[in-house]
Short mmCIF file of C-alpha atoms in Angstrom, two decimals:
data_model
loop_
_atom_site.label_atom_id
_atom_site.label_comp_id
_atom_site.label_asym_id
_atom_site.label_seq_id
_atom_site.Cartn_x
_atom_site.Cartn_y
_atom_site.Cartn_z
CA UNK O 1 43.63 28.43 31.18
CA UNK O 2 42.52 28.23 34.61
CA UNK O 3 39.95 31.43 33.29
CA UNK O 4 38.84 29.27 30.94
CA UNK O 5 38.10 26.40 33.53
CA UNK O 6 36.04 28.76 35.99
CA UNK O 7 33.98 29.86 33.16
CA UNK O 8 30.76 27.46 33.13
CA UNK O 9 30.02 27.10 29.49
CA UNK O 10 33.55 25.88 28.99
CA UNK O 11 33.37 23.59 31.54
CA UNK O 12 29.64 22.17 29.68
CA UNK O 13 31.80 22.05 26.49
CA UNK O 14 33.73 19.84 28.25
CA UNK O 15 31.12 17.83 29.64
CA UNK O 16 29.36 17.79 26.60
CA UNK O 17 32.21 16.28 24.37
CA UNK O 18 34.03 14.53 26.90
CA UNK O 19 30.85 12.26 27.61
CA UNK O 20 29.96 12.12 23.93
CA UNK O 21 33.68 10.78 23.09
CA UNK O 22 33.25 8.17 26.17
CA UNK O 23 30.29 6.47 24.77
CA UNK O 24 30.78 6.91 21.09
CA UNK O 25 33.76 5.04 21.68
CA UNK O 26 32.52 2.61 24.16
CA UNK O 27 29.92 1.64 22.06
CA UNK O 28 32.34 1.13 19.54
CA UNK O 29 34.70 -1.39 22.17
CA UNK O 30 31.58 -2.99 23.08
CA UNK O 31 29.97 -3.61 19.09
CA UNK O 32 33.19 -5.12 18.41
CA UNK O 33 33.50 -7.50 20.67
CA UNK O 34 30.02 -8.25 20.12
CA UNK O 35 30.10 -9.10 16.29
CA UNK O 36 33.42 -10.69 16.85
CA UNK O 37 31.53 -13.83 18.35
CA UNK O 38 30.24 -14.11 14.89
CA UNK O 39 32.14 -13.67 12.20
CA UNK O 40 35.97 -13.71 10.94
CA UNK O 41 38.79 -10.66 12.04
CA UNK O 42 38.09 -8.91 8.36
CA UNK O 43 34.09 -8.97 8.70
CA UNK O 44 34.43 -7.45 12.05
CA UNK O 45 36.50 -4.59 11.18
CA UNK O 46 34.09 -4.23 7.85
CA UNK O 47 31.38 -3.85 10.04
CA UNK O 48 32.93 -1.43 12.73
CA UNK O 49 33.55 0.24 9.65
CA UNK O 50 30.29 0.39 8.52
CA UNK O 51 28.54 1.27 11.64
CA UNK O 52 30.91 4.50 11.59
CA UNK O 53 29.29 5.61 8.55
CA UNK O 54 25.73 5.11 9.56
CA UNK O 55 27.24 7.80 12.51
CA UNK O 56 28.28 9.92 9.90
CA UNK O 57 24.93 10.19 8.47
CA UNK O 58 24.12 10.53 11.90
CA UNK O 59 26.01 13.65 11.84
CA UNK O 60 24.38 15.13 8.34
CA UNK O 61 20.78 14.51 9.94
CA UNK O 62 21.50 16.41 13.21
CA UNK O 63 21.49 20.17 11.18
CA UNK O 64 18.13 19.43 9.25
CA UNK O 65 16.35 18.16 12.35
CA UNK O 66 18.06 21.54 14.20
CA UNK O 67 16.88 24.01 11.27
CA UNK O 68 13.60 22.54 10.86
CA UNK O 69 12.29 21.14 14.44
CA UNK O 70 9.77 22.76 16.47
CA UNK O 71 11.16 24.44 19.36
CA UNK O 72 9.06 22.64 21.67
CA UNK O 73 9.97 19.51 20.05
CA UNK O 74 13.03 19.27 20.33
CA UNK O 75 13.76 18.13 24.02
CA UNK O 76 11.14 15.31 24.11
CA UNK O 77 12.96 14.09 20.66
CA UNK O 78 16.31 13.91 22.17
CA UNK O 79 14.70 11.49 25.20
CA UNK O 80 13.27 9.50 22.14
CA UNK O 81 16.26 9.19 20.63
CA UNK O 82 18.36 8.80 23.78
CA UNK O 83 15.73 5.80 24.75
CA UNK O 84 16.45 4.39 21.12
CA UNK O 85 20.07 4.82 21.37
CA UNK O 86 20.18 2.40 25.22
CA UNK O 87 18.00 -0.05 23.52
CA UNK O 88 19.84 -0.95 20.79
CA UNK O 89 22.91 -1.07 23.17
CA UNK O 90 21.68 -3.49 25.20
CA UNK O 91 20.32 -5.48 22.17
CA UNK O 92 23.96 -5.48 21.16
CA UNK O 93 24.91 -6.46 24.35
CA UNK O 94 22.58 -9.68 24.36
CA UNK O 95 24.26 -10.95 21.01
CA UNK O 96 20.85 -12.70 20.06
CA UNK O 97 22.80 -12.86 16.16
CA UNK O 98 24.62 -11.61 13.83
CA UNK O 99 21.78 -9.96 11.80
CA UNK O 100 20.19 -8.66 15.02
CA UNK O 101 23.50 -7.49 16.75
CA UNK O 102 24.67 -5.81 13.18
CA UNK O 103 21.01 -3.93 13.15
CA UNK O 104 20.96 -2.94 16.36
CA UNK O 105 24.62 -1.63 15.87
CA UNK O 106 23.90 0.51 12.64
CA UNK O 107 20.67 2.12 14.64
CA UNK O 108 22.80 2.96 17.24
CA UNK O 109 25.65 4.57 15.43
CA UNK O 110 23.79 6.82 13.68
CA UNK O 111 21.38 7.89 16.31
CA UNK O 112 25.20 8.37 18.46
CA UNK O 113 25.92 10.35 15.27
CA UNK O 114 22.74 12.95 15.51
CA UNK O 115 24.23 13.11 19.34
CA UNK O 116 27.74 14.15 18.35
CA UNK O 117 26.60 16.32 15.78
CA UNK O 118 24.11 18.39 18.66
CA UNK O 119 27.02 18.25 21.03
CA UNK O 120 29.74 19.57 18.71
CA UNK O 121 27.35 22.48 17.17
CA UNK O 122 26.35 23.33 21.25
CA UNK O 123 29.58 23.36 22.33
CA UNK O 124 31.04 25.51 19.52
CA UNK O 125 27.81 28.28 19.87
CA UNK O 126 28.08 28.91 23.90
CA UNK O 127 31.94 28.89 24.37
CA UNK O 128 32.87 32.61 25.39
CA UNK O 129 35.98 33.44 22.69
CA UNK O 130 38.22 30.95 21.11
CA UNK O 131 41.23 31.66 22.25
CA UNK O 132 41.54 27.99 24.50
CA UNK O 133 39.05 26.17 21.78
CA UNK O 134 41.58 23.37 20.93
CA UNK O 135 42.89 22.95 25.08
CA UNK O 136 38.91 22.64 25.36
CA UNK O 137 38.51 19.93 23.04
CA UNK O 138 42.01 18.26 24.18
CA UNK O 139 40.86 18.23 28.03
CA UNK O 140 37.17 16.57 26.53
CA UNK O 141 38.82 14.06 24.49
CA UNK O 142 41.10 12.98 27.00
CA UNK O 143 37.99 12.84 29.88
CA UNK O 144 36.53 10.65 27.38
CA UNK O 145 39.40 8.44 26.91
CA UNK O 146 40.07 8.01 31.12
CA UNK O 147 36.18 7.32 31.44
CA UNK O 148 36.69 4.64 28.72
CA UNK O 149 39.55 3.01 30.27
CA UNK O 150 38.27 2.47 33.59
CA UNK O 151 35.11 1.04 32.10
CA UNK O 152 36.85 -1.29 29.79
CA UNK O 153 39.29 -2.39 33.08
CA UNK O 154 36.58 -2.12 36.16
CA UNK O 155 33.84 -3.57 34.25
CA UNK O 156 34.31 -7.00 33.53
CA UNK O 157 30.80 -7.99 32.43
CA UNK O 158 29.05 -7.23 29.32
CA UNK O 159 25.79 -6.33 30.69
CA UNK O 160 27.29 -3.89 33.32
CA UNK O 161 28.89 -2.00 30.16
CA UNK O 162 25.97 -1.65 28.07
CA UNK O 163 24.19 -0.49 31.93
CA UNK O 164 27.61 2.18 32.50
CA UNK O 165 27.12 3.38 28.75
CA UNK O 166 23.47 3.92 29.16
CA UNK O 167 23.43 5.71 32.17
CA UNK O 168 25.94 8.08 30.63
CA UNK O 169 23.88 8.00 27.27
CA UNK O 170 21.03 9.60 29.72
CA UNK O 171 23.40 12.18 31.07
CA UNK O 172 24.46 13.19 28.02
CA UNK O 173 20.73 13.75 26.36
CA UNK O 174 19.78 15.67 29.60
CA UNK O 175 23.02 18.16 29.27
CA UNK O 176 21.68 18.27 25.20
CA UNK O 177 18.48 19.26 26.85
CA UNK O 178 19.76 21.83 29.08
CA UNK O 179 22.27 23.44 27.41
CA UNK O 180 20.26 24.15 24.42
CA UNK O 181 17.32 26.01 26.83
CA UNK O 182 19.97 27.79 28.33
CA UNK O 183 21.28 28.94 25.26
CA UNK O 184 18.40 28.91 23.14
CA UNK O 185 18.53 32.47 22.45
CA UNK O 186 22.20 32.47 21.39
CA UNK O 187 21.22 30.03 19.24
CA UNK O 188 19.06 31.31 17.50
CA UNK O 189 21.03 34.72 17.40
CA UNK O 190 23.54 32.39 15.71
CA UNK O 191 21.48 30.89 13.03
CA UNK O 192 20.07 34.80 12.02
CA UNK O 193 22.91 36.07 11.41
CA UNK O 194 24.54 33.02 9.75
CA UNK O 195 21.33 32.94 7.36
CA UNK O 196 21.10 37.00 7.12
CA UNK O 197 25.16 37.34 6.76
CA UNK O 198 25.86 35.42 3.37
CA UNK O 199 23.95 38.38 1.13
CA UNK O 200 25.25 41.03 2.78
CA UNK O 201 28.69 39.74 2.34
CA UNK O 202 30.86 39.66 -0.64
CA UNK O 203 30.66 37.17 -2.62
CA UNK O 204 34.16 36.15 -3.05
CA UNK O 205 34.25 36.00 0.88
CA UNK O 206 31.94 33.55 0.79
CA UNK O 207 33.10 31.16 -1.65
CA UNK O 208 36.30 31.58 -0.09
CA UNK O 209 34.55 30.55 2.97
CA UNK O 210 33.07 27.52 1.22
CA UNK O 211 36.51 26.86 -0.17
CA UNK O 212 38.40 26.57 2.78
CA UNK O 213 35.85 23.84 4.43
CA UNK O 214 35.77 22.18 1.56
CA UNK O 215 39.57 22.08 1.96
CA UNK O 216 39.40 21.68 5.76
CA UNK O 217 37.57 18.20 5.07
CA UNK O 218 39.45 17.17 2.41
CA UNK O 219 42.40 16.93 4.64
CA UNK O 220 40.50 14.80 7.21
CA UNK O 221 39.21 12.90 4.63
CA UNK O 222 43.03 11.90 3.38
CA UNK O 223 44.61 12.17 7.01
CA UNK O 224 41.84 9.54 8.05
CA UNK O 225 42.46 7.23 5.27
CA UNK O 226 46.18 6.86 6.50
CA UNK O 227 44.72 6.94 10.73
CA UNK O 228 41.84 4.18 9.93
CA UNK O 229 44.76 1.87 8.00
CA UNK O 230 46.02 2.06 11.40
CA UNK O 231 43.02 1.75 13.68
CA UNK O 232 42.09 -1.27 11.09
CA UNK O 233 45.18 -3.25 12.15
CA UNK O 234 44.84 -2.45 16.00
CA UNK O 235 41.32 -3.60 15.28
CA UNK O 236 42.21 -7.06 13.78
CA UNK O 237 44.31 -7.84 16.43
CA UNK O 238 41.51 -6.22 18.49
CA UNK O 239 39.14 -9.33 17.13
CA UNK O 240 41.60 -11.89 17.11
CA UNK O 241 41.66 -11.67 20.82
CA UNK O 242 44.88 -9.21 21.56
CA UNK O 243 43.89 -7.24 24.46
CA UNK O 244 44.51 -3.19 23.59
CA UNK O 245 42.68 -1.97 26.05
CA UNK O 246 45.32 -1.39 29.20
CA UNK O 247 48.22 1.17 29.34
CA UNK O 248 48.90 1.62 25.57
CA UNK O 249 45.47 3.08 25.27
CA UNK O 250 45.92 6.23 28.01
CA UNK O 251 48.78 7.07 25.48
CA UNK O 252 45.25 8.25 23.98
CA UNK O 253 44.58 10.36 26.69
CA UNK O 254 47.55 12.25 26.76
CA UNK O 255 47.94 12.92 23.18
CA UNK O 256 44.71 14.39 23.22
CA UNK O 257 45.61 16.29 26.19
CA UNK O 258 48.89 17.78 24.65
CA UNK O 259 47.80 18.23 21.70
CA UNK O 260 45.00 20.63 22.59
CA UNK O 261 48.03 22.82 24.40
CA UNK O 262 50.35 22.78 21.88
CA UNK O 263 48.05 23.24 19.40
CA UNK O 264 46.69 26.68 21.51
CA UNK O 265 50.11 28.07 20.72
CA UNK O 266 49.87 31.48 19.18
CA UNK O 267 46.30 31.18 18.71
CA UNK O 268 46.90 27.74 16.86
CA UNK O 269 48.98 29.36 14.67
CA UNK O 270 51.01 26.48 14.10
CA UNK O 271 48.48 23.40 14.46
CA UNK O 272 48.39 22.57 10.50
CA UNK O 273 52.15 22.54 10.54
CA UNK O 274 52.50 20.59 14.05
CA UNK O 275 49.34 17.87 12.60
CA UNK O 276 51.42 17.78 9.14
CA UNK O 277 54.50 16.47 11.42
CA UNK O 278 52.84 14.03 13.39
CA UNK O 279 51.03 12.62 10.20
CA UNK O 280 54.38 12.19 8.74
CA UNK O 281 55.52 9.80 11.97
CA UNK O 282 51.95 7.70 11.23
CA UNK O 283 52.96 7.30 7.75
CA UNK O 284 56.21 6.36 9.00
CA UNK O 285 54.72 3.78 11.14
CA UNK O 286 53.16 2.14 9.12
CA UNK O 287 56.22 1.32 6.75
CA UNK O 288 58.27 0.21 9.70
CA UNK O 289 55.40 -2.12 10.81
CA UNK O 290 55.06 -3.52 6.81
CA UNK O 291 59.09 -4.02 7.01
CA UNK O 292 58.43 -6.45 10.28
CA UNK O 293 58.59 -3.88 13.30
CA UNK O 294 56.97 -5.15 16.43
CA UNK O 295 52.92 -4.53 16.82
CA UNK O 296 53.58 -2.86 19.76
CA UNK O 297 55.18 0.41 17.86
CA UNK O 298 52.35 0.61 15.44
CA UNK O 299 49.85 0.41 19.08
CA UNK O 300 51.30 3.38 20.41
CA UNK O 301 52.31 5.90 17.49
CA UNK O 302 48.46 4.91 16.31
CA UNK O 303 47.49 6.23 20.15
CA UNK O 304 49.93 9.56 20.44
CA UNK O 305 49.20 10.40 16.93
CA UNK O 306 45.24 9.46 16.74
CA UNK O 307 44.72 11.84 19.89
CA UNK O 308 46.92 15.00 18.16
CA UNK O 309 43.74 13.94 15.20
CA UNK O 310 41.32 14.25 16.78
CA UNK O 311 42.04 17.15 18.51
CA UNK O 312 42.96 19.16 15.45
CA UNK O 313 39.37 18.15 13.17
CA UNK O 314 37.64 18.58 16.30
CA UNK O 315 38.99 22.23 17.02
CA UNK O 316 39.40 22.74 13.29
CA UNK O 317 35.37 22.20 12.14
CA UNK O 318 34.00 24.07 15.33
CA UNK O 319 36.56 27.09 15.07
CA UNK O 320 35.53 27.55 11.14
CA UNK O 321 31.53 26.81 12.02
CA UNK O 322 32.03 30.41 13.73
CA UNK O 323 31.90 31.81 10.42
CA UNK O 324 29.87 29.71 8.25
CA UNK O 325 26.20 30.31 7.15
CA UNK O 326 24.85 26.89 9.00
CA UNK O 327 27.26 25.78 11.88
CA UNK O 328 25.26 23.57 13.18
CA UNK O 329 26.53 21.06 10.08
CA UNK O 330 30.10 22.39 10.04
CA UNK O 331 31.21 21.55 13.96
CA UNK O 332 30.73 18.14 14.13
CA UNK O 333 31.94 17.98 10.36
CA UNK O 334 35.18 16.33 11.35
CA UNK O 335 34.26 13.56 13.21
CA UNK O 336 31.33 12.83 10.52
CA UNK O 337 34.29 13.27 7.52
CA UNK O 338 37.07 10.73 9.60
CA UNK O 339 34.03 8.56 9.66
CA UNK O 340 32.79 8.47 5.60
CA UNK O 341 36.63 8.18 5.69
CA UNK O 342 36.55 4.82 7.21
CA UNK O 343 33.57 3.50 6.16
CA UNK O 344 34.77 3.60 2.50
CA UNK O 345 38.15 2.68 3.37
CA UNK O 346 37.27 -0.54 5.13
CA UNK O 347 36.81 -2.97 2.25
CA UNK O 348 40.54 -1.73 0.40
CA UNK O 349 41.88 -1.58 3.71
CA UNK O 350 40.92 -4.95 4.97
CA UNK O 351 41.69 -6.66 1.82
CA UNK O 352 45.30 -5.00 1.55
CA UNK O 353 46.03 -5.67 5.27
CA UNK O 354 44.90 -9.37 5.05
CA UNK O 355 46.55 -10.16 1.37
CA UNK O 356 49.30 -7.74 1.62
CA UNK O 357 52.29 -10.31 2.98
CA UNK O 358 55.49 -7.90 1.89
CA UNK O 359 53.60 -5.03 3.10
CA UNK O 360 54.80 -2.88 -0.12
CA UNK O 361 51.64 -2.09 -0.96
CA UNK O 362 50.92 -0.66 1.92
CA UNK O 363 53.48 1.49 1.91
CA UNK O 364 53.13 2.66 -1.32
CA UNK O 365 49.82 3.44 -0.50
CA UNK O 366 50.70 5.40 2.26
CA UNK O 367 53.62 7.34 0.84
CA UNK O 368 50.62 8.31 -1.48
CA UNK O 369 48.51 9.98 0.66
CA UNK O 370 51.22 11.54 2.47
CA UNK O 371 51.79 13.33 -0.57
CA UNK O 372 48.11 13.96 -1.58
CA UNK O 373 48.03 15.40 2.23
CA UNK O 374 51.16 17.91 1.29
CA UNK O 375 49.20 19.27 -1.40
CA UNK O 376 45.81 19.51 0.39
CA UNK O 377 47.42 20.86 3.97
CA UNK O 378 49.28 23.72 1.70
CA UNK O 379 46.40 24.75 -0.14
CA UNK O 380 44.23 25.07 2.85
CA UNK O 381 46.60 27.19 4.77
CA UNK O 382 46.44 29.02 1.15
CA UNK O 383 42.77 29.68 2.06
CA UNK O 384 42.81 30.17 5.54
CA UNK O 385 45.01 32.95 7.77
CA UNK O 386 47.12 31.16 10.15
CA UNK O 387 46.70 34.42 12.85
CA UNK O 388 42.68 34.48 12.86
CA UNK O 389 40.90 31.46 11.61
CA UNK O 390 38.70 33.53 9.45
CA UNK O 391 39.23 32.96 5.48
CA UNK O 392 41.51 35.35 3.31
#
């Protein structure tokens, strides 16, 4: 690992999704508490909700704009959309109302979307081997999460957090900018042979290919159904005025952290299986907070498990990019699936946390999709070698 640390594109891989996850998520904190001036518990978590799915089309705009854009383009439209993106931030910040600070939010999202979708597909191209992919992500996600913390507990003032999150928001469009002129060539080494490979291959390779990410982001889809259930209820009592932002949340941290070295093992040989487990003690959560355990259980089995999550789509999507014909949409696809996830979730969810007073549909619900997820996690594995990431 410490190889891994001296070489300098890991390191920007770091960089590059550590400060993404930072201000995707503070932007998230801060559009919360925002909107939550406004409008009821339920309507804010509908519209967090809803703001993640503008990301996710975020996310499915980032590959056209990559395929498509003129090379010399393509660094003055990141500063455009960098400038649009600390804007809308601070016009968030100001709260001027609930139709402005909703707008603002939606604009923001999805340009933060294009963002993660650039940083995931740069990261995956200039990392030398993959041997350390899902440490990488791990150490990233839990940089994010520390940077995140001491914002929410340093900075007390709204206006200094839209100011911290902007001046990272410029940081992280002028590490877009460079890494993608330092790796240009790569690139578009990359993209040629992604867009040459597909006839020259068999074709039952491919759709095998094809197979497996459709499989790949089914499971996110259904893992994230059971993960934003969660998030939803943190979030409630996130609007209702519980503080969650201390110590609970740097169980975030270290999840991610672990998880990224336990999920190396063997060449992640055994991250399905270990993700499988820890989706089993979410689903387990959430029963024993239905039957009247304490919030305080469901706050930090949502943290441990959330950051083993996001480490595994994260490594997942930019492992299996490697060997599709466009990665530049399948490495960010994970976040941008978890996302769609929630956005259509948020409605059900809402309703059934709000209504739901024995809590047995909830858990009937979830006892559902840890099923569905059985089926889906087998099949995948089906699809994909556990030894070399590539498909059978």
């Amino acid at each position: 690992m410490k190889g891994e640390l001296r070489k300098p594109a890991s390191v920007n891989a770091i960089l590059l999704i550590g400060i993404f996850t930072f201000v995707f998520l503070g932007a998230e904190y801060l559009f919360v508490n925002m909107i939550s001036l406004s409008v009821t518990e339920g309507r804010t978590v509908i519209a967090q909700n809803y703001a993640l799915g503008a990301s996710a089309v975020g996310f499915f705009l980032y590959p056209a704009m990559e395929r498509w854009g003129g090379r010399r383009y393509k660094s003055a439209l990141t500063f455009i959309l960098a400038l649009g993106a600390i804007i809308c931030t601070f016009i968030v910040q100001q709260h001027i109302s609930y139709a402005a600070t909703m707008t603002a939010g939606m604009v923001l999202f999805l340009l933060l979307g294009v963002f993660g979708s650039a940083v995931h597909y740069l990261a995956a191209v200039t990392i030398d081997g993959d041997n350390a992919l899902a440490r990488l992500a791990g150490i990233a996600y839990a940089l994010g999460i520390l940077l995140q913390y001491a914002n929410n507990n340093l900075v007390n003032l709204e206006v200094a957090e839209a100011a911290f999150l902007s001046v990272f928001l410029a940081a992280l469009s002028l590490l877009v900018i460079r890494t993608r002129q330092a790796a240009q060539s790569r690139i578009e080494m990359t993209e040629t042979a992604g867009a040459s490979s597909e006839p020259a291959e068999d074709i039952s390779l491919t759709r095998k290919k094809r197979t497996a990410g459709i499989m790949l982001a089914l499971l996110v889809v259904l893992m994230a159904c059971v993960f934003s259930t969660l998030d939803n209820a943190v979030t409630l009592r996130h609007a209702s005025g519980t503080d969650i932002g201390q110590w609970p949340r740097l169980l975030l941290a270290f999840s991610g952290l672990a998880a990224g070295f336990v999920f190396d093992i063997r060449k992640r040989k055994y991250m399905g299986l270990i993700m499988y487990c820890v989706m089993m003690m979410s689903v387990l959560s959430i029963v024993v907070l239905n039957l009247g355990a304490p919030f305080l259980i469901g706050l930090v089995v949502f943290y441990l498990s959330s950051g083993f999550f996001v480490v595994f789509f994260t490594a997942s999507f930019m492992e299996l990019s490697r060997h599709m014909r466009l990665p530049s949409l399948w490495a960010g696809m994970g976040r941008a699936m978890n996302n769609v996830s929630a956005a259509l979730l948020t409605n059900a969810s809402v309703a059934l946390l709000v209504s739901d007073s024995n809590g047995m549909a909830s858990i009937i619900l979830a006892l559902v999709l840890f099923v569905a997820v059985s089926v889906v996690i087998y099949l995948y594995t089906a699809w994909m070698p556990v030894s070399s990431g590539t498909p059978k």
